[in-house]
Each structure stands twice: as structure tokens, then as C-alpha cells.
Coordinates of C-alpha atoms and ligand atoms in Angstrom, one line a residue:
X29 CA 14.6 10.1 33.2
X30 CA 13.4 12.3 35.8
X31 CA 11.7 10.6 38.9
X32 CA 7.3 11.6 38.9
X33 CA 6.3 11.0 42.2
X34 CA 2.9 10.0 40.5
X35 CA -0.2 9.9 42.0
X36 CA -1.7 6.7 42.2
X37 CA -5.5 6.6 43.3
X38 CA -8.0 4.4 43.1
X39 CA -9.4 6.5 40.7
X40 CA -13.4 7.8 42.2
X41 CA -15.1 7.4 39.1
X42 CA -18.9 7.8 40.6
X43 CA -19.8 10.4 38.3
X44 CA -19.1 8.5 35.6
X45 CA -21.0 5.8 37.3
X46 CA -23.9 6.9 37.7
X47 CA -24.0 9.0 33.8
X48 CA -23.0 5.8 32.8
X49 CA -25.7 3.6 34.0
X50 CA -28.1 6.1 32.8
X51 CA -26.7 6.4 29.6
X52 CA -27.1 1.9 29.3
X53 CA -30.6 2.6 29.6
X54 CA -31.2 5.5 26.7
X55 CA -28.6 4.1 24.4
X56 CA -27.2 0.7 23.2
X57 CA -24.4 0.0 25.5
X58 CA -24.7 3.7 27.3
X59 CA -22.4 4.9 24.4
X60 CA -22.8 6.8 20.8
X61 CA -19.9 4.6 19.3
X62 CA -18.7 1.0 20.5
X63 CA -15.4 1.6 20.9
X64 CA -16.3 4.1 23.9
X65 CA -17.6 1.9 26.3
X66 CA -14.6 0.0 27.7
X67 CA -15.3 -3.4 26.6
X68 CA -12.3 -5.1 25.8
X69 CA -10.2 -3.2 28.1
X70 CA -12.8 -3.5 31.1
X71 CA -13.8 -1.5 34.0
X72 CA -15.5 1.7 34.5
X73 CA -15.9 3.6 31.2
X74 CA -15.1 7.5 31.9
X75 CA -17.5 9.9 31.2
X76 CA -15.8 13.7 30.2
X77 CA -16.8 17.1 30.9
X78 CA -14.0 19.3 29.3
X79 CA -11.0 18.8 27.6
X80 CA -8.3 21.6 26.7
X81 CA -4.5 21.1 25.4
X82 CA -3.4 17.7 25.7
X83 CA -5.7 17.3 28.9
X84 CA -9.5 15.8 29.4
X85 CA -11.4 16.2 32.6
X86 CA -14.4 13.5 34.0
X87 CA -16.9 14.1 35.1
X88 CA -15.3 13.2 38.6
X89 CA -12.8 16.4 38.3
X90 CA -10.1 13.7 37.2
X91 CA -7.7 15.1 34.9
X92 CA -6.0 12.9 32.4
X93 CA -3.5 12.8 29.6
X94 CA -5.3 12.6 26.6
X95 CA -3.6 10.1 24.0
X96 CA -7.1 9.6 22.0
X97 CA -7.7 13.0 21.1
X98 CA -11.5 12.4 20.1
X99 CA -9.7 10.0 17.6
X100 CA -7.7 12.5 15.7
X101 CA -9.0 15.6 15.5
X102 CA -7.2 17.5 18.1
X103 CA -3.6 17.3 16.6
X104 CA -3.4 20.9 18.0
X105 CA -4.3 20.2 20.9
X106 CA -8.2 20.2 22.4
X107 CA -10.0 23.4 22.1
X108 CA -7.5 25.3 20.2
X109 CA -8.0 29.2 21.7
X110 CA -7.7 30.1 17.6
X111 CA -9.8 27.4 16.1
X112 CA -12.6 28.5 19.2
X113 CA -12.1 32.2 18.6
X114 CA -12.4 31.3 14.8
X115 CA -15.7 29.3 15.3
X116 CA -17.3 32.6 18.1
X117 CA -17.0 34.7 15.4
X118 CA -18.7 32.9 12.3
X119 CA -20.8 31.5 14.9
X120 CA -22.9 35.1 14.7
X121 CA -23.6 34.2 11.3
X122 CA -25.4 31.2 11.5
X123 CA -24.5 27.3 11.9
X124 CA -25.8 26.0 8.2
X125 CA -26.6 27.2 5.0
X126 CA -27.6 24.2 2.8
X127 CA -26.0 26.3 0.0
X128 CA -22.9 27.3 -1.3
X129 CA -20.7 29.3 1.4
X130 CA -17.3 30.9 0.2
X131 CA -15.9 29.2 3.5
X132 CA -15.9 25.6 0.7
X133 CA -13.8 27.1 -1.6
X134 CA -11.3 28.2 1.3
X135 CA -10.6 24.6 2.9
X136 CA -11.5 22.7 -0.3
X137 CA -8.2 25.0 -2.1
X138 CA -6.3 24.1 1.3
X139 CA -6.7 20.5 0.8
X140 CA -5.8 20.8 -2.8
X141 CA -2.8 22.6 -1.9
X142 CA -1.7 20.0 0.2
X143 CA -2.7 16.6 -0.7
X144 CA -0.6 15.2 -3.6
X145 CA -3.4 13.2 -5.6
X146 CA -6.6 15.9 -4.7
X147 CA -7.2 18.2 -8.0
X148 CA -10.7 18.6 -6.9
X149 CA -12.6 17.1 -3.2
X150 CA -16.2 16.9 -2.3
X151 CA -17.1 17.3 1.7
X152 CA -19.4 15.4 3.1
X153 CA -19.9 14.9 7.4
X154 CA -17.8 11.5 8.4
X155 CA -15.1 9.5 7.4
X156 CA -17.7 6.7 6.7
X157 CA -19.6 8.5 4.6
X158 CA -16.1 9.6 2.5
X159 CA -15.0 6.1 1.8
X160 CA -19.2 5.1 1.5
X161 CA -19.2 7.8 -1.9
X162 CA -15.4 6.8 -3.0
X163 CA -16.3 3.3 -3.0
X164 CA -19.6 4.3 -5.4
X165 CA -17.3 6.5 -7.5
X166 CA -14.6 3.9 -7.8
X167 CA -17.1 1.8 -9.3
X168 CA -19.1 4.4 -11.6
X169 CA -15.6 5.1 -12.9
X170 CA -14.6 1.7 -14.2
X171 CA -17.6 -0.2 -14.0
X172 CA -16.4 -2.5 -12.1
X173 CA -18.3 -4.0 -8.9
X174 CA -15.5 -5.5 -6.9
X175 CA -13.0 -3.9 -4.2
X176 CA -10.0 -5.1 -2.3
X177 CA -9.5 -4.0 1.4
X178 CA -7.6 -5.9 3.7
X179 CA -8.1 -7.2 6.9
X180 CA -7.8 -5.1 10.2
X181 CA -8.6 -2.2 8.0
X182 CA -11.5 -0.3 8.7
X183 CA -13.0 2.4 6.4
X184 CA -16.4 3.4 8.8
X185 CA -19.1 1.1 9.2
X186 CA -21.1 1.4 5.9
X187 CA -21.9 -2.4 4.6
X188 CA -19.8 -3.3 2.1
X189 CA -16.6 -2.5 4.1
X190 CA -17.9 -4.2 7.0
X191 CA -15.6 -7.6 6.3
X192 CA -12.9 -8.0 8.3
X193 CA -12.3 -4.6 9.4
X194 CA -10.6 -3.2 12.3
X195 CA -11.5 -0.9 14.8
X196 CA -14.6 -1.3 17.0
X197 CA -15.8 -4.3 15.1
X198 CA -11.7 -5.9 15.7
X199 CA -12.5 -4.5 19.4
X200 CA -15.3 -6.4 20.2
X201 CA -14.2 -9.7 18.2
X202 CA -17.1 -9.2 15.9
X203 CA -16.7 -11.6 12.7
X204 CA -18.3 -8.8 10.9
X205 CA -22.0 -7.5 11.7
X206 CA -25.2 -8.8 11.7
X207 CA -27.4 -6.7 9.4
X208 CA -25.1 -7.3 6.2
X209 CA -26.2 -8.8 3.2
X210 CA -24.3 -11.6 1.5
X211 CA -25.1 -9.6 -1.9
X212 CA -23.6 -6.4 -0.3
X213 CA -20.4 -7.8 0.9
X214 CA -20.0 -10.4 -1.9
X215 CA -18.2 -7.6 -3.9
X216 CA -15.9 -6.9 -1.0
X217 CA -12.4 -8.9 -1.4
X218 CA -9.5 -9.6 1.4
X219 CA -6.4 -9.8 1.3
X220 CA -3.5 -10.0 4.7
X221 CA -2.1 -6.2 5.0
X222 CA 1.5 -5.9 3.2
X223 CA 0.8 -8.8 0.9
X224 CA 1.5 -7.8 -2.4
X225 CA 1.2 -11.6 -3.9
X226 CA -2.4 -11.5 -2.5
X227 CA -3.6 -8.9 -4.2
X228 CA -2.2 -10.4 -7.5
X229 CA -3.7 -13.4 -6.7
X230 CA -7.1 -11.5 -6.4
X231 CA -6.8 -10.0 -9.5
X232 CA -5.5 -13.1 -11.4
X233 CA -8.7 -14.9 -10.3
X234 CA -11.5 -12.1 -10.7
X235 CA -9.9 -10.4 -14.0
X236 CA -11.1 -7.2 -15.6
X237 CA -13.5 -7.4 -12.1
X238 CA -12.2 -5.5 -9.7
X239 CA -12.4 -1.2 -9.4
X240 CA -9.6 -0.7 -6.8
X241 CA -7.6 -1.2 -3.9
X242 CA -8.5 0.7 -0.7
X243 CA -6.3 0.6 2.3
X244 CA -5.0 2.3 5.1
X245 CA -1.2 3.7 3.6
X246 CA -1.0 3.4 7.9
X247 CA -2.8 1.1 9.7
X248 CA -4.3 2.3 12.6
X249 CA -6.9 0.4 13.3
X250 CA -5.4 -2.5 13.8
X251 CA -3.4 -0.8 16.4
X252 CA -0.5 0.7 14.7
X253 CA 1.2 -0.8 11.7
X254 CA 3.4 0.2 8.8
X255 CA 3.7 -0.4 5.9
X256 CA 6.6 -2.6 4.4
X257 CA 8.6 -1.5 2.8
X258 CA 8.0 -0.9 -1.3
X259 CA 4.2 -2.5 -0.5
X260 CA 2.5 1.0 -1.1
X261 CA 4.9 1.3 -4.6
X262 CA 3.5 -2.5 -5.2
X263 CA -0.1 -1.6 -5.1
X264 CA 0.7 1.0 -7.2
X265 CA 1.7 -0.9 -10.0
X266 CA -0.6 -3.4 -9.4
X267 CA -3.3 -1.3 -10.1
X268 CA -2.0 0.9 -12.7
X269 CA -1.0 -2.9 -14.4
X270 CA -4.5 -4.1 -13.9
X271 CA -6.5 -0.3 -14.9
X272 CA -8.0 -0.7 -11.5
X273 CA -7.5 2.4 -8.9
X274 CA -5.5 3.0 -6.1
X275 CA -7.7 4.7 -2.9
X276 CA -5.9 5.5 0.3
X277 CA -8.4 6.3 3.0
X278 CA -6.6 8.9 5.0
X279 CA -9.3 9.9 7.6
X280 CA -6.5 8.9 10.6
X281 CA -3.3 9.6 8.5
X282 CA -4.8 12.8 6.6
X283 CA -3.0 15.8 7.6
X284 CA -1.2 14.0 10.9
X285 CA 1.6 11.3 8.7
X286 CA 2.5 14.8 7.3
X287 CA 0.9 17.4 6.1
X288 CA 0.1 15.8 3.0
X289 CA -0.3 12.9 4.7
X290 CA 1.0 9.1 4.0
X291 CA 1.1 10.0 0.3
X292 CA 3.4 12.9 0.6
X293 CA 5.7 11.0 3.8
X294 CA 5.5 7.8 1.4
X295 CA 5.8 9.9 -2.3
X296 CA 3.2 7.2 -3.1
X297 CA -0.1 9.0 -5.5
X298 CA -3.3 7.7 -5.4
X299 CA -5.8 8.1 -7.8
X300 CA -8.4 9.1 -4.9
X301 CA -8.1 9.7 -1.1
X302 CA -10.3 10.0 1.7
X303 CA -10.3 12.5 4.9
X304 CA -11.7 13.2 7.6
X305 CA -11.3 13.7 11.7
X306 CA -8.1 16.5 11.4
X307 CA -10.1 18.6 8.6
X308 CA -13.0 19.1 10.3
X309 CA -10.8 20.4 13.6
X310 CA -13.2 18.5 16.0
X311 CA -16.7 18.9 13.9
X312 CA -18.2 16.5 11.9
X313 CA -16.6 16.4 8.3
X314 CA -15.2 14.1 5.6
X315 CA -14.0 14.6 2.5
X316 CA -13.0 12.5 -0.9
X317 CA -11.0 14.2 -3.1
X318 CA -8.4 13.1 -6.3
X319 CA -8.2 13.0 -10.4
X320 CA -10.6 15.5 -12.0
X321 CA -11.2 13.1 -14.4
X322 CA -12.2 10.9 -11.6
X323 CA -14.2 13.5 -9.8
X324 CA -15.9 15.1 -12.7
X325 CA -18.1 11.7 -12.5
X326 CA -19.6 12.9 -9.4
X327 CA -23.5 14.8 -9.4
X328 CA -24.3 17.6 -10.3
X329 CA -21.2 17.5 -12.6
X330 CA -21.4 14.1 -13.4
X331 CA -23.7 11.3 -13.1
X332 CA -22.8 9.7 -10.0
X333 CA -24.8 10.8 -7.3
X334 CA -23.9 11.4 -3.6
X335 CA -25.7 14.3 -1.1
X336 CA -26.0 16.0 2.4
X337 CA -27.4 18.2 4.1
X338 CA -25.0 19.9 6.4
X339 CA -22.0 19.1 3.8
X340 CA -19.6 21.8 3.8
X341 CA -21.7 23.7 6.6
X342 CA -19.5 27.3 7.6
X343 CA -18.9 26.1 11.5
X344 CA -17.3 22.5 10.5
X345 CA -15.2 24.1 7.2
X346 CA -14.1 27.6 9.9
X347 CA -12.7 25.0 12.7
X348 CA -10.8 22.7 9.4
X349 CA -9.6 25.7 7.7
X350 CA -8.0 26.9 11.4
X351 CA -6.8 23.9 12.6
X352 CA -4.7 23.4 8.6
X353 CA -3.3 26.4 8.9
X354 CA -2.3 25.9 12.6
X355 CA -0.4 23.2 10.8
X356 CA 0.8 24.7 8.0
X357 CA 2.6 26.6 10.5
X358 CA 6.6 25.8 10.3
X359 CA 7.8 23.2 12.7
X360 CA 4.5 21.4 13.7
X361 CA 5.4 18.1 12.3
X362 CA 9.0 18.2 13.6
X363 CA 7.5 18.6 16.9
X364 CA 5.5 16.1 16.6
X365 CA 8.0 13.5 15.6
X366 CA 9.9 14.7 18.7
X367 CA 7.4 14.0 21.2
X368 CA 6.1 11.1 19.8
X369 CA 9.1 9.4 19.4
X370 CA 10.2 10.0 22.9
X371 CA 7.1 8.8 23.8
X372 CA 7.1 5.4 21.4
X373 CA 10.8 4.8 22.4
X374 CA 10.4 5.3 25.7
X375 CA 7.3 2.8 25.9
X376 CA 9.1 -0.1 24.0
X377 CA 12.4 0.7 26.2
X378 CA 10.5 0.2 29.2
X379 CA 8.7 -2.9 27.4
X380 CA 12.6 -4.2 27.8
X381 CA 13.4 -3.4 31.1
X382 CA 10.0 -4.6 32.8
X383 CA 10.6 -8.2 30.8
X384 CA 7.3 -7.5 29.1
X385 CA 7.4 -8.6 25.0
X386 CA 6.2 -5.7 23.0
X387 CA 6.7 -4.4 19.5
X388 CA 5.5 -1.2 18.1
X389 CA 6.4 2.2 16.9
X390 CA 5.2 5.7 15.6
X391 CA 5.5 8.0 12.4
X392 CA 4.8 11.4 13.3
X393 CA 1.9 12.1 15.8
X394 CA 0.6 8.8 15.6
X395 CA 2.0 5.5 17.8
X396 CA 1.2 2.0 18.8
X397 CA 2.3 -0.5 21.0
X398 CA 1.3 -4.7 20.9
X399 CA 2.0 -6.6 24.1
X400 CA 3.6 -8.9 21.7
X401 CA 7.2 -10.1 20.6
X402 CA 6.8 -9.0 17.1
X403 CA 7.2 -8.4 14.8
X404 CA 3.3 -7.0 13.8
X405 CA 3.2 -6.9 9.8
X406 CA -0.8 -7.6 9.9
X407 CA -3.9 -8.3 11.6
X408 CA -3.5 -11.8 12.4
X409 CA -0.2 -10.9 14.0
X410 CA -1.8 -8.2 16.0
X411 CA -4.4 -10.8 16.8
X412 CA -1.7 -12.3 18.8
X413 CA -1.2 -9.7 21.2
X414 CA -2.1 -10.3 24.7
X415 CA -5.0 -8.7 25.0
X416 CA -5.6 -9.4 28.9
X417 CA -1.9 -7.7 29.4
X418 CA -3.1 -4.8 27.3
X419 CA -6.5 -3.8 29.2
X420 CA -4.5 -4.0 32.7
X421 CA -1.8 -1.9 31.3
X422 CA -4.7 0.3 29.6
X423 CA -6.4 0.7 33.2
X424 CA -3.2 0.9 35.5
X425 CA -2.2 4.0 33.2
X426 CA -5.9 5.3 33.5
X427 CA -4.9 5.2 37.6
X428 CA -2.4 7.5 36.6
X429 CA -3.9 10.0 34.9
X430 CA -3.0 8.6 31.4
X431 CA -6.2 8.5 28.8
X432 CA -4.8 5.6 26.1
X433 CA -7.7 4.1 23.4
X434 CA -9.6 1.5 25.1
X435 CA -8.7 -1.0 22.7
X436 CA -5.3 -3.3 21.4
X437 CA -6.5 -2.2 17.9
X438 CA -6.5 1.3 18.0
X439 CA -3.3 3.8 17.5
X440 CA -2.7 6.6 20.0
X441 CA -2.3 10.0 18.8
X442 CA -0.1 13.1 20.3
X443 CA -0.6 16.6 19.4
X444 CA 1.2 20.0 19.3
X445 CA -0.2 21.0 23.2
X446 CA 1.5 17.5 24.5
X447 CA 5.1 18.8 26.6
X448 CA 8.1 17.1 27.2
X449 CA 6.8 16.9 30.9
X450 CA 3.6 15.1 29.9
X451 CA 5.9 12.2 28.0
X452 CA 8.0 11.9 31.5
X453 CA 5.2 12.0 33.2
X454 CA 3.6 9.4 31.2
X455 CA 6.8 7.2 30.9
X456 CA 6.8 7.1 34.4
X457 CA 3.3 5.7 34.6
X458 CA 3.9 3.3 31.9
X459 CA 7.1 2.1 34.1
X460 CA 5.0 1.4 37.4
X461 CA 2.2 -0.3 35.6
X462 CA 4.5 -2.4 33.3
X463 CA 6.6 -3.3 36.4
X464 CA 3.5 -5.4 37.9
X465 CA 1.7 -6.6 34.8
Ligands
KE4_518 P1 -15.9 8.2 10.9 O1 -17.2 7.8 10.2 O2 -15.8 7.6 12.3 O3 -15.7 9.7 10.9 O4 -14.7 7.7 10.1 C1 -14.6 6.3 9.8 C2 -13.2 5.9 9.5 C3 -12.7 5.7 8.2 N1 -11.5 5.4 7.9 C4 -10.5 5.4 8.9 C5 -9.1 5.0 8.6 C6 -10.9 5.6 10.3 O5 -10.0 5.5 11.3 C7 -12.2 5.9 10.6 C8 -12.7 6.1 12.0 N2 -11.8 5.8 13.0 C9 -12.3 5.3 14.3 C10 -11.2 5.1 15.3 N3 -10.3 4.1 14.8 C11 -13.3 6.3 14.9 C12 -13.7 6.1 16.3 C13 -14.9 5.4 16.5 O6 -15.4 4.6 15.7 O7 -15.6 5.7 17.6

């Protein structure tokens, strides 16, 4: 690998000092979501001021590589020059309608196109609020109150998912959250990730109960973890076997597995799918989508209600429709599995050399990595990590110039602006800071 002199400073993060402290007194914990404000990793949080490419700027005039990517969104890299030009130009015509806009039609056939188990989607403005109206429609379509998710898995923070998820509330060692009714969460089962026998054993002892499975086909928010082998195929059959439905929230995986995401890498069909974060191109959307018959249940067209104001509102649909067909584009996802892989390989290589146990990996343009023998099949194995090895690893690399998630249970994403350079570059951080932890 080539040698990076790299730059180590003690980074000057008074800017982001000083916003910061501000920010503690104007909003809970200075920040708009948890995970944002550094607390299992420690130290400074950063406050940004521009990002572009596979680079984010503080407010200090510190550049970093950006491995977060707003959480997803910017697979093509931050401020894509077409997805900006794109959103100038309907900008003219105004940022919502509350009505129907032919821009709808464009992205909801584009997600059709490519998702194997959408016939027809509804867009709403989060990821949250996707798996909030799936749950409700996996319900009003069998009747059936209960739910399976499993643990480490996190589908936003709406109640009833908010038992044993992953994510912020894994970051921050929450048991769950305050705020949460028994009767709310009462109808929320858990099973351990890849554990088929669970699930059976869930449905054995609450039969004809349960609507559906919901899961993660890639755990992300957990850190990173895969599936095992046939366990997707099992929960397909299980449900099928037990006329329950099959629901893979794909907000992370949507669009960035592949770009049909986990179903098409896996060849796995659900019966409904959630989105979110890569369709929206870095505005706020969601989307659930799947069966018609399924869908058809959903108001106006069917009983089943579920509403927003700036749904399907022309800016957020213009920057999804150009950021999918920046994707569609031929070559993207090899790309992506080039980089990444350089960069997942590289960081569990150099796990090895520095006598540092880690396991972890990457599919596509999204990676992990557990300071931790492995192997990770679940939560409670990823519980294991060392998490005080993690946050000096996550701040030496900050030193650097190297923007990784803030947490042990978050994935890192790459995206089609990161170069070859910015993996050596990065390797060659990782190497130092691994070499002293
Ligand atoms: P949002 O409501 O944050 O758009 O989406 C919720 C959600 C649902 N499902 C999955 C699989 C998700 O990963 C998410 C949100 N992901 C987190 C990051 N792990 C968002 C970042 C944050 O909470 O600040």
C-alpha cells in the first residue's frame, strides 16, 4: 500500500465548540437526532458547514472523509452537481403542492421498476413514518395485532417498534424508551437476528396471532450484519406456512445492497418493503410499497388510513428520481463493491496485523467492523464488542480526517464520489490509530 504521510492534528474544533454549546441549550442534547451527538464514542461532537463528493467540511475548515453520508442518502456522492441542477430548476416552480404532481408518478414507476415485491408504493417523509403505516397495513390486512422484529433492529422510533431496537436507542444503551406504553408494545414480539427456530417458536405459541415478520434483510443498525445463510428463504416459508406477511424494511439497504436492494441481491420477495434515505437523494422521504392486493387496503382506495402533508412534495421526488437514475446508470454497483471491499478488507487486514480482534465485512456500499473476535450473527454478539476500543479508534480516525458513525451499532456507507486514493488514505489512518489502541 502506498505510504500517506497523513496529517495528524490535534484537531481545533472551536467552532464546533462553541455552536455546540449553544445548540445544548436550544435543543435536547444540542442535536436534532441522538445519534449525532458523540455519546458513546465521546469527545467533541463536529458541527458541518458543507459537504460535497465523498468530503464534509466543519465548521472549523476541517475536511473529512465522509463514511456516514447523512446516513445513506448520498450513495452518489454529497451534492451531486445533477441531482442540484435538477432540484435549481423545479425549484422555480414552487417547493409543495399538497396535490397530485406528475413528478409521483415518475419516481413511484422507478421504484416499481426496480424493487422486486413493489406493484404499487405510497410516499410519505421518513423511514419512520414508512414502517409506522406498513406496520398499520400489515395488520388491517390480516387482522392480526401482533409483529415480530428482532433485536438490534431498528425500524424509526414510532412506539411499537421501540423494543429492543438498534440504532440510537442500542447507542445510548437505552432498554427501550420512556414514553411507551405497555399496551403499545405488548403486540411487539422478539426474536435473536438469524434465528429461524425463534420465530417458529413465536408462532407455535401465539397462533393465528401474529400479521408478519419485519426485519432488516441487512442489519445495519446493529453495526453491520448479514444474514445467514438460507435465514431470509426461512422467513419466507415461515410466513407463507403460517398466512402471516413477510416485510423487509429497506430504508438503509433500498437502492444501495443493489439496485433492487436486499431482495433482488438475496432473490428473496416480500410481500411489502419499506424505503427511504437513497430515494429521497438527501430530502426528506419514505416510501412503502408491495402486493396490490395488499396496497389496495390503503385510504382513499381502501380503508386503511394513513396521510401527510408534504408526501410526494416535487423538490424531495426531483432529487430521488435523479439520484435513481444516477444509479441506474451501468457500473455503479460494481464500483461500489470495489471500493468498499478494498476498504472492508483492508480494515479487517489491518485488524490482523495491529493484534487487534475484529470481525466484520461489507455487501456493496455498505460495511462494518466490531472490535470483536467474531463471529457477529446478532445483537447480543455485537453487544460484545469493545466498545471503549471502538470510540478511540472512532476519534483517532476523526484526527485524521476520517468521518466514521459515532456509534459500534451503526454501518458505514461509501458512495460513487469515494476514489481509490480516499480508501489508501483512509487505510493508512486506520493503520496508525489501530497500531496504538
Ligand atoms: P428515518 O425516520 O430516520 O428516516 O428512518 C428510520 C429508519 C428505519 N429503518 C431503518 C432500517 C433505518 O436505518 C432507519 C434510520 N436509520 C438511522 C441510522 N441508523 C437514521 C439516523 C438517525 O437516527 O439519526
Amino acid at each position: 500500500m502506498k505510504e500517506i504521510n497523513l496529517v495528524v492534528t490535534t484537531l481545533n474544533t472551536t467552532k464546533s465548540e462553541e455552536i455546540f454549546a449553544a445548540a445544548q441549550k436550544l435543543m435536547p442534547g444540542g442535536v436534532s437526532s441522538p445519534v449525532r451527538a458523540f455519546k458513546s464514542v465521546g469527545g467533541q461532537p463536529i458541527v458541518f458547514d458543507r459537504v460535497k463528493g465523498a468530503y464534509i467540511w466543519d465548521v472549523d475548515g476541517n475536511q473529512y472523509i465522509d463514511y456516514v453520508g447523512t446516513w445513506g442518502p448520498a450513495i452518489c456522492g454529497h451534492a451531486h452537481r445533477d441531482v442540484l441542477n435538477s432540484l435549481k430548476e423545479v425549484l422555480e416552480k414552487g417547493t409543495s403542492f399538497g396535490a397530485p404532481c406528475a413528478l409521483e408518478n415518475i419516481l413511484a414507476e422507478m421504484v416499481i421498476d426496480a424493487v422486486p415485491s413493489i406493484e404499487m408504493v405510497r410516499f410519505v417523509n421518513s423511514g419512520t413514518e414508512a414502517c409506522m403505516a406498513v406496520l398499520r397495513l400489515m395488520r388491517a390486512f390480516t387482522g392480526r395485532d401482533k409483529v415480530i422484529k428482532f433485536e438490534g433492529c431498528y425500524h424509526g422510533h414510532a412506539d411499537m417498534f421501540l423494543v429492543k431496537a438498534g440504532s440510537g436507542v442500542a447507542t445510548l444503551g437505552l432498554p427501550d424508551s420512556p414514553g411507551v406504553p405497555k399496551s403499545v408494545t405488548s403486540n411487539t414480539l422478539t426474536a435473536p437476528y438469524n434465528d429461524l427456530e425463534a420465530v417458529k417458536q413465536l408462532f407455535a405459541d401465539n397462533p393465528g396471532q401474529i400479521s408478519g415478520v419485519i426485519l432488516e434483510p441487512v442489519v445495519g443498525n446493529s453495526g453491520f450484519i448479514t444474514p445467514d445463510a438460507g435465514f431470509l428463504e426461512g422467513l419466507r416459508m415461515i410466513t407463507k406456512d403460517n398466512d402471516a406477511l413477510l416485510v423487509f424494511d429497506e430504508v438503509m439497504t433500498g437502492f444501495r445492497i443493489a439496485y433492487g436492494g436486499a431482495q433482488e441481491k438475496f432473490q428473496v420477495t416480500p410481500d411489502l418493503t419499506t424505503l427511504g434515505k437513497i430515494i429521497g437523494g438527501g430530502l426528506p422521504v419514505g416510501a412503502y410499497g408491495g402486493r396490490e392486493d395488499i396496497m389496495s387496503m390503503v385510504a382513499p382506495a381502501g380503508p386503511m388510513y394513513q396521510a401527510g402533508t408534504l408526501s410526494g412534495n416535487p423538490l424531495a421526488m426531483t432529487a430521488g428520481i435523479k439520484t435513481l437514475e444516477l444509479l441506474k446508470e451501468p457500473g455503479t454497483y460494481e464500483q461500489l463493491d470495489k471500493i468498499t471491499k478494498r476498504l472492508a478488507d483492508g480494515l479487517l487486514e489491518l485488524g490482523k496485523e495491529t493484534g487487534n480482534p475484529i470481525c466484520g465485512g461489507y455487501i456493496s456500499a455498505m460495511f462494518g467492523i466490531f472490535f470483536n473476535k467474531g463471529p457477529v450473527h446478532d445483537y447480543d454478539d455485537a453487544k460484545k464488542s469493545d466498545l471503549s476500543k471502538f470510540s478511540k479508534f472512532h476519534r483517532g480516525m476523526l484526527e485524521r480526517g476520517i468521518y466514521l458513525a459515532p456509534s459500534q451499532f451503526e454501518a458505514g456507507f461509501t458512495s460513487l464520489a469515494h476514489t481509490e486514493e480516499d480508501i489508501d488514505k483512509t487505510l493508512a489512518a486506520a493503520k496508525e490509530v489501530m497500531s496504538g489502541l
